């Protein structure tokens, strides 16, 4: 018979065995930071804080299950997940919920979801599975098919419109292609071709408000009360924090409601104002650690599927953090990209936790 102490030890081991403790502790640090930030940014109200805690608990339960599932088993869900995501994106086009001029959400009865968040996972999973399937004989046309598979969801997301998410999902797919061994001459040619196409993209591929965001990035003072207002308020908040910050709950820009979307896209401005440069350095250090740990898992991965998927997920997570911080700091155009594990949002939290769970699962397989 197993006594209670032995049962508890076995349960604890089964719970934590598949965990990558380094990723878990980094995730925990950011989550604790986010609780303080959300409480402050939401006007010292517990509403969003309680919802985020519930989202995180549910996501953590899912993380425990995914982390102990062998990656090759999860690869069987790559194609169904991709097809489901495409169907949901098509559904958004017809019966989606419009918020602030963008139709990005879908009401499924029990909850409101953002299908583009599903594609953060589904696109790299599908491409990693596709290259693994053709590993023994990868030809140029395999890369061409991969580009088509990326283009379909990106085009649907651009119709919402959501340029930021579409760009980053495209990047997640391109990362898989890169880790799958795309020749450098093709990469360089693609970069040159993209630069040559910029005038066409500017004139025919972008909406007026998207062009305005780029112009505002170059000189936000041209329209202080219009397009440049949000970024100027954000930069003011970060700059006013100084080295040590104004202190928790003491941010004037935050509590006078000058910072737009303070609990979601612009929450980094709240962090910069209240915790200053020292706090920013700490947060960037944790994200950089997650990047390095993810790349370590990538280079130690035992199969092509694990290597391409881990590399793409790691770089995608880092890009989301970099783009959000760059947007809020005024070095990148304003796009609707949340700060991973910090911004409020159930679907966004779930997608990030799934990314970390998959990285943990690949790390666990390497250990075995």
Coordinates of C-alpha atoms in Angstrom, one line a residue:
X1 CA 0.0 0.0 0.0
X2 CA 1.2 3.5 -0.8
X3 CA 0.9 5.9 2.2
X4 CA -0.1 9.5 1.8
X5 CA 3.5 10.8 1.8
X6 CA 4.5 8.5 -1.0
X7 CA 1.4 9.3 -3.0
X8 CA 2.0 13.0 -2.7
X9 CA 5.6 12.6 -3.8
X10 CA 4.6 10.6 -6.8
X11 CA 1.9 13.2 -7.7
X12 CA 4.3 16.0 -7.3
X13 CA 6.9 14.3 -9.5
X14 CA 4.3 13.5 -12.3
X15 CA 3.2 17.1 -12.2
X16 CA 6.7 18.7 -12.4
X17 CA 8.6 16.0 -14.4
X18 CA 7.8 17.5 -17.8
X19 CA 8.4 21.1 -16.7
X20 CA 11.4 23.0 -17.9
X21 CA 12.0 24.8 -14.6
X22 CA 13.9 27.7 -16.2
X23 CA 11.0 28.5 -18.5
X24 CA 8.6 28.0 -15.6
X25 CA 10.4 30.4 -13.2
X26 CA 10.7 33.0 -16.0
X27 CA 7.0 32.7 -16.7
X28 CA 6.2 33.0 -13.0
X29 CA 8.3 36.2 -12.6
X30 CA 6.5 37.9 -15.5
X31 CA 3.1 36.8 -14.3
X32 CA 3.7 38.2 -10.8
X33 CA 4.7 41.5 -12.4
X34 CA 1.6 41.5 -14.6
X35 CA -0.7 41.2 -11.5
X36 CA 0.7 44.4 -10.0
X37 CA 0.5 46.2 -13.4
X38 CA -3.1 45.2 -14.1
X39 CA -4.3 46.3 -10.7
X40 CA -2.7 49.7 -11.2
X41 CA -3.6 50.1 -14.9
X42 CA -7.3 49.1 -14.3
X43 CA -7.8 51.9 -11.7
X44 CA -7.1 49.7 -8.7
X45 CA -10.0 47.4 -9.5
X46 CA -9.9 43.7 -9.2
X47 CA -12.1 42.9 -12.2
X48 CA -9.5 42.3 -14.8
X49 CA -7.1 40.9 -12.2
X50 CA -9.6 38.2 -11.3
X51 CA -10.2 37.3 -14.9
X52 CA -6.5 37.2 -15.7
X53 CA -5.9 34.9 -12.8
X54 CA -8.7 32.6 -14.0
X55 CA -7.3 32.7 -17.6
X56 CA -3.9 31.8 -16.2
X57 CA -5.1 28.9 -14.0
X58 CA -7.0 27.4 -16.9
X59 CA -4.0 27.9 -19.3
X60 CA -1.6 26.4 -16.7
X61 CA -3.8 23.2 -16.5
X62 CA -3.6 23.0 -20.3
X63 CA 0.2 23.7 -20.1
X64 CA 0.7 20.7 -17.8
X65 CA -1.1 18.4 -20.2
X66 CA 0.7 19.6 -23.4
X67 CA 4.1 19.7 -21.7
X68 CA 3.9 16.0 -20.9
X69 CA 2.6 15.0 -24.4
X70 CA 5.3 13.9 -26.9
X71 CA 5.7 16.5 -29.7
X72 CA 5.3 13.9 -32.4
X73 CA 1.8 13.1 -31.0
X74 CA 0.9 16.8 -31.0
X75 CA 2.0 17.0 -34.6
X76 CA -1.0 14.9 -35.6
X77 CA -3.1 17.9 -34.6
X78 CA -1.2 20.3 -36.9
X79 CA -3.4 20.0 -40.0
X80 CA -6.8 19.9 -38.1
X81 CA -5.7 23.0 -36.0
X82 CA -4.8 24.9 -39.2
X83 CA -8.0 24.0 -40.9
X84 CA -10.1 24.9 -37.9
X85 CA -8.2 28.2 -37.6
X86 CA -9.0 29.0 -41.3
X87 CA -12.7 28.2 -40.9
X88 CA -12.9 30.4 -37.8
X89 CA -11.1 33.3 -39.7
X90 CA -13.7 32.9 -42.5
X91 CA -16.4 33.0 -39.8
X92 CA -15.0 36.2 -38.5
X93 CA -15.4 37.7 -41.9
X94 CA -19.1 37.0 -42.0
X95 CA -20.3 37.0 -38.4
X96 CA -17.4 38.5 -36.5
X97 CA -17.7 41.1 -33.6
X98 CA -16.4 44.6 -34.5
X99 CA -14.5 46.5 -31.8
X100 CA -12.9 49.9 -32.5
X101 CA -13.4 49.5 -36.3
X102 CA -11.7 46.1 -36.5
X103 CA -13.6 42.8 -36.8
X104 CA -11.3 40.3 -35.1
X105 CA -13.5 38.4 -32.6
X106 CA -15.9 35.5 -32.8
X107 CA -18.7 34.7 -30.4
X108 CA -18.9 31.0 -29.8
X109 CA -21.6 31.1 -27.1
X110 CA -19.7 30.5 -23.9
X111 CA -16.9 32.9 -24.8
X112 CA -15.5 35.4 -27.3
X113 CA -12.3 34.3 -29.0
X114 CA -9.8 35.8 -31.4
X115 CA -9.1 33.2 -34.1
X116 CA -5.9 34.9 -35.2
X117 CA -4.4 33.8 -31.9
X118 CA -5.0 30.2 -32.8
X119 CA -2.9 30.7 -36.0
X120 CA 0.1 31.8 -33.9
X121 CA 0.4 28.1 -33.0
X122 CA -1.3 26.4 -36.0
X123 CA 0.9 28.0 -38.7
X124 CA 4.3 27.0 -37.3
X125 CA 2.9 23.6 -36.2
X126 CA 1.7 22.8 -39.7
X127 CA 4.8 23.9 -41.5
X128 CA 7.1 22.0 -39.0
X129 CA 4.9 18.9 -39.6
X130 CA 5.1 19.5 -43.4
X131 CA 8.9 19.7 -43.5
X132 CA 9.2 16.8 -41.2
X133 CA 7.1 14.7 -43.6
X134 CA 9.3 15.6 -46.5
X135 CA 12.6 15.7 -44.6
X136 CA 14.4 13.1 -46.8
X137 CA 13.8 15.0 -50.0
X138 CA 13.1 18.8 -49.5
X139 CA 12.9 20.6 -52.8
X140 CA 12.2 24.2 -53.9
X141 CA 8.6 23.5 -54.4
X142 CA 8.2 22.4 -50.8
X143 CA 9.2 25.9 -49.8
X144 CA 6.8 27.4 -52.4
X145 CA 3.9 25.4 -50.9
X146 CA 4.9 26.5 -47.4
X147 CA 4.7 30.2 -48.6
X148 CA 1.1 29.5 -49.8
X149 CA 0.2 28.0 -46.5
X150 CA 1.4 31.1 -44.8
X151 CA -0.3 33.5 -47.2
X152 CA -3.8 32.1 -46.7
X153 CA -4.3 33.0 -43.0
X154 CA -2.3 36.2 -43.4
X155 CA -4.6 37.4 -46.1
X156 CA -7.7 36.6 -44.0
X157 CA -6.2 38.5 -41.0
X158 CA -5.3 41.5 -43.1
X159 CA -9.0 41.7 -44.1
X160 CA -10.0 42.3 -40.5
X161 CA -7.9 44.5 -40.6
X162 CA -5.0 43.5 -38.3
X163 CA -1.7 44.3 -39.9
X164 CA 0.3 43.7 -36.7
X165 CA -0.9 40.2 -36.0
X166 CA -0.8 39.3 -39.7
X167 CA 2.8 40.4 -40.0
X168 CA 3.9 38.4 -36.9
X169 CA 2.0 35.3 -38.0
X170 CA 3.8 35.5 -41.3
X171 CA 7.1 35.9 -39.4
X172 CA 6.3 32.7 -37.4
X173 CA 5.9 30.8 -40.6
X174 CA 9.0 32.3 -42.1
X175 CA 11.0 31.3 -39.0
X176 CA 10.0 27.6 -39.6
X177 CA 11.2 27.9 -43.3
X178 CA 14.4 29.4 -42.1
X179 CA 15.1 26.6 -39.5
X180 CA 14.1 24.0 -42.2
X181 CA 17.2 25.1 -44.1
X182 CA 16.1 27.7 -46.7
X183 CA 19.3 28.7 -48.6
X184 CA 20.8 32.1 -47.8
X185 CA 20.7 33.2 -51.4
X186 CA 17.0 32.8 -51.4
X187 CA 16.6 34.7 -48.1
X188 CA 18.8 37.6 -49.4
X189 CA 16.8 37.7 -52.7
X190 CA 13.5 37.8 -50.8
X191 CA 14.7 40.7 -48.7
X192 CA 15.9 42.6 -51.7
X193 CA 12.5 41.9 -53.5
X194 CA 10.6 43.0 -50.4
X195 CA 12.5 46.3 -50.3
X196 CA 11.8 46.8 -54.0
X197 CA 8.1 46.2 -53.4
X198 CA 7.8 48.7 -50.6
X199 CA 6.4 51.6 -52.8
X200 CA 3.7 49.2 -54.2
X201 CA 2.8 48.0 -50.7
X202 CA 2.7 51.7 -49.5
X203 CA 0.4 52.8 -52.3
X204 CA -1.8 49.8 -52.8
X205 CA -1.4 47.4 -49.9
X206 CA -2.0 49.6 -46.9
X207 CA -5.0 51.4 -45.5
X208 CA -4.9 55.1 -44.9
X209 CA -4.8 54.7 -41.1
X210 CA -1.8 52.3 -41.5
X211 CA 0.1 54.8 -43.6
X212 CA -0.7 57.4 -41.0
X213 CA 0.8 55.2 -38.3
X214 CA 4.1 55.0 -40.2
X215 CA 4.1 58.8 -40.7
X216 CA 3.3 59.3 -37.1
X217 CA 6.3 57.1 -36.1
X218 CA 8.6 59.4 -38.1
X219 CA 7.2 62.6 -36.5
X220 CA 4.4 62.1 -33.9
X221 CA 4.3 65.9 -33.2
X222 CA 2.7 66.6 -36.6
X223 CA -0.7 65.6 -35.2
X224 CA -0.4 65.8 -31.4
X225 CA -4.2 65.5 -30.7
X226 CA -4.9 63.0 -33.5
X227 CA -2.7 60.2 -34.8
X228 CA 0.3 61.1 -32.7
X229 CA -1.6 61.5 -29.4
X230 CA -1.3 57.9 -28.2
X231 CA 2.4 57.5 -28.9
X232 CA 3.2 60.9 -27.4
X233 CA 1.4 60.0 -24.2
X234 CA 3.1 56.6 -24.0
X235 CA 6.5 58.1 -24.5
X236 CA 5.8 60.8 -21.9
X237 CA 4.8 58.1 -19.4
X238 CA 7.9 56.0 -20.0
X239 CA 10.2 59.1 -19.9
X240 CA 8.6 60.5 -16.7
X241 CA 9.4 57.2 -14.9
X242 CA 13.1 58.1 -15.0
X243 CA 15.6 55.6 -13.6
X244 CA 13.7 54.3 -10.6
X245 CA 10.1 55.0 -11.6
X246 CA 7.4 56.9 -9.7
X247 CA 6.4 54.0 -7.7
X248 CA 3.6 51.4 -7.8
X249 CA 0.1 53.1 -8.1
X250 CA 1.8 56.5 -8.5
X251 CA 1.8 56.9 -12.2
X252 CA 0.1 60.2 -13.1
X253 CA -0.2 59.4 -16.8
X254 CA -1.8 56.0 -16.0
X255 CA -4.3 57.2 -13.4
X256 CA -5.4 60.3 -15.2
X257 CA -6.3 58.0 -18.2
X258 CA -3.8 59.6 -20.6
X259 CA -2.4 56.2 -21.7
X260 CA -4.7 54.4 -24.2
X261 CA -5.5 50.7 -23.8
X262 CA -3.4 50.7 -20.6
X263 CA -4.3 47.1 -19.7
X264 CA -3.6 45.6 -23.1
X265 CA -1.4 47.0 -25.9
X266 CA 0.1 49.9 -23.9
X267 CA 0.7 48.2 -20.6
X268 CA 4.4 48.6 -21.0
X269 CA 4.0 52.3 -20.7
X270 CA 2.4 51.8 -17.3
X271 CA 5.3 49.6 -16.3
X272 CA 7.9 52.2 -17.5
X273 CA 6.2 55.0 -15.6
X274 CA 5.8 53.2 -12.3
X275 CA 9.0 51.1 -12.2
X276 CA 11.4 53.2 -14.4
X277 CA 14.4 52.1 -16.3
X278 CA 15.4 49.6 -13.7
X279 CA 12.1 47.8 -14.0
X280 CA 12.3 47.9 -17.8
X281 CA 15.8 46.3 -17.8
X282 CA 14.5 43.6 -15.5
X283 CA 11.6 42.8 -17.7
X284 CA 13.7 42.8 -20.9
X285 CA 16.2 40.6 -19.1
X286 CA 13.5 38.0 -18.4
X287 CA 12.3 38.0 -22.0
X288 CA 15.9 37.7 -23.2
X289 CA 16.4 34.7 -20.9
X290 CA 13.3 33.0 -22.4
X291 CA 14.7 33.7 -25.8
X292 CA 18.1 32.1 -25.0
X293 CA 16.5 29.1 -23.2
X294 CA 14.2 28.6 -26.2
X295 CA 17.1 28.7 -28.7
X296 CA 19.0 26.2 -26.5
X297 CA 16.0 23.9 -26.6
X298 CA 15.9 24.4 -30.4
X299 CA 19.5 23.5 -31.0
X300 CA 19.3 20.4 -28.7
X301 CA 16.0 19.2 -30.3
X302 CA 16.2 15.6 -31.5
X303 CA 14.1 15.8 -34.7
X304 CA 13.5 18.3 -37.6
X305 CA 9.9 18.8 -36.4
X306 CA 11.0 19.7 -32.9
X307 CA 13.8 21.9 -34.1
X308 CA 11.8 23.9 -36.6
X309 CA 8.8 24.2 -34.2
X310 CA 10.8 25.2 -31.2
X311 CA 12.8 27.8 -33.1
X312 CA 9.7 29.3 -34.7
X313 CA 7.8 29.5 -31.4
X314 CA 10.8 31.0 -29.6
X315 CA 11.4 33.7 -32.1
X316 CA 7.6 34.4 -32.4
X317 CA 7.3 34.9 -28.7
X318 CA 10.4 37.2 -28.7
X319 CA 9.0 39.2 -31.7
X320 CA 5.8 39.8 -29.9
X321 CA 7.6 41.2 -26.9
X322 CA 10.0 43.3 -29.1
X323 CA 7.2 44.7 -31.3
X324 CA 5.1 45.7 -28.3
X325 CA 7.9 47.4 -26.4
X326 CA 9.1 49.1 -29.6
X327 CA 5.6 50.3 -30.4
X328 CA 5.1 51.7 -27.0
X329 CA 8.5 53.3 -26.9
X330 CA 8.1 55.0 -30.3
X331 CA 10.6 53.1 -32.4
X332 CA 8.0 51.0 -34.3
X333 CA 4.6 51.9 -35.7
X334 CA 1.6 51.4 -33.4
X335 CA 0.0 48.0 -34.1
X336 CA -2.4 45.9 -32.0
X337 CA 0.1 43.5 -30.4
X338 CA -0.2 42.5 -26.7
X339 CA 2.8 42.1 -24.4
X340 CA 3.2 38.3 -23.8
X341 CA 2.1 37.1 -20.4
X342 CA 1.6 40.7 -19.2
X343 CA -1.3 42.2 -21.3
X344 CA -4.9 41.4 -20.4
X345 CA -6.7 39.0 -22.7
X346 CA -7.8 35.4 -22.3
X347 CA -7.0 34.1 -25.8
X348 CA -3.6 35.9 -25.9
X349 CA -2.7 34.3 -22.5
X350 CA -3.8 30.9 -23.7
X351 CA -1.7 31.1 -26.9
X352 CA 1.5 32.2 -25.0
X353 CA 1.1 29.4 -22.5
X354 CA 0.6 26.8 -25.3
X355 CA 3.9 28.1 -26.9
X356 CA 5.7 27.7 -23.6
X357 CA 4.1 24.2 -23.1
X358 CA 5.3 23.0 -26.5
X359 CA 8.8 24.3 -25.7
X360 CA 8.7 22.4 -22.4
X361 CA 7.5 19.3 -24.2
X362 CA 10.4 19.4 -26.7
X363 CA 12.8 20.0 -23.8
X364 CA 11.3 17.0 -22.0
X365 CA 11.7 14.8 -25.0
X366 CA 15.3 15.8 -25.4
X367 CA 15.9 14.7 -21.7
X368 CA 14.3 11.4 -22.3

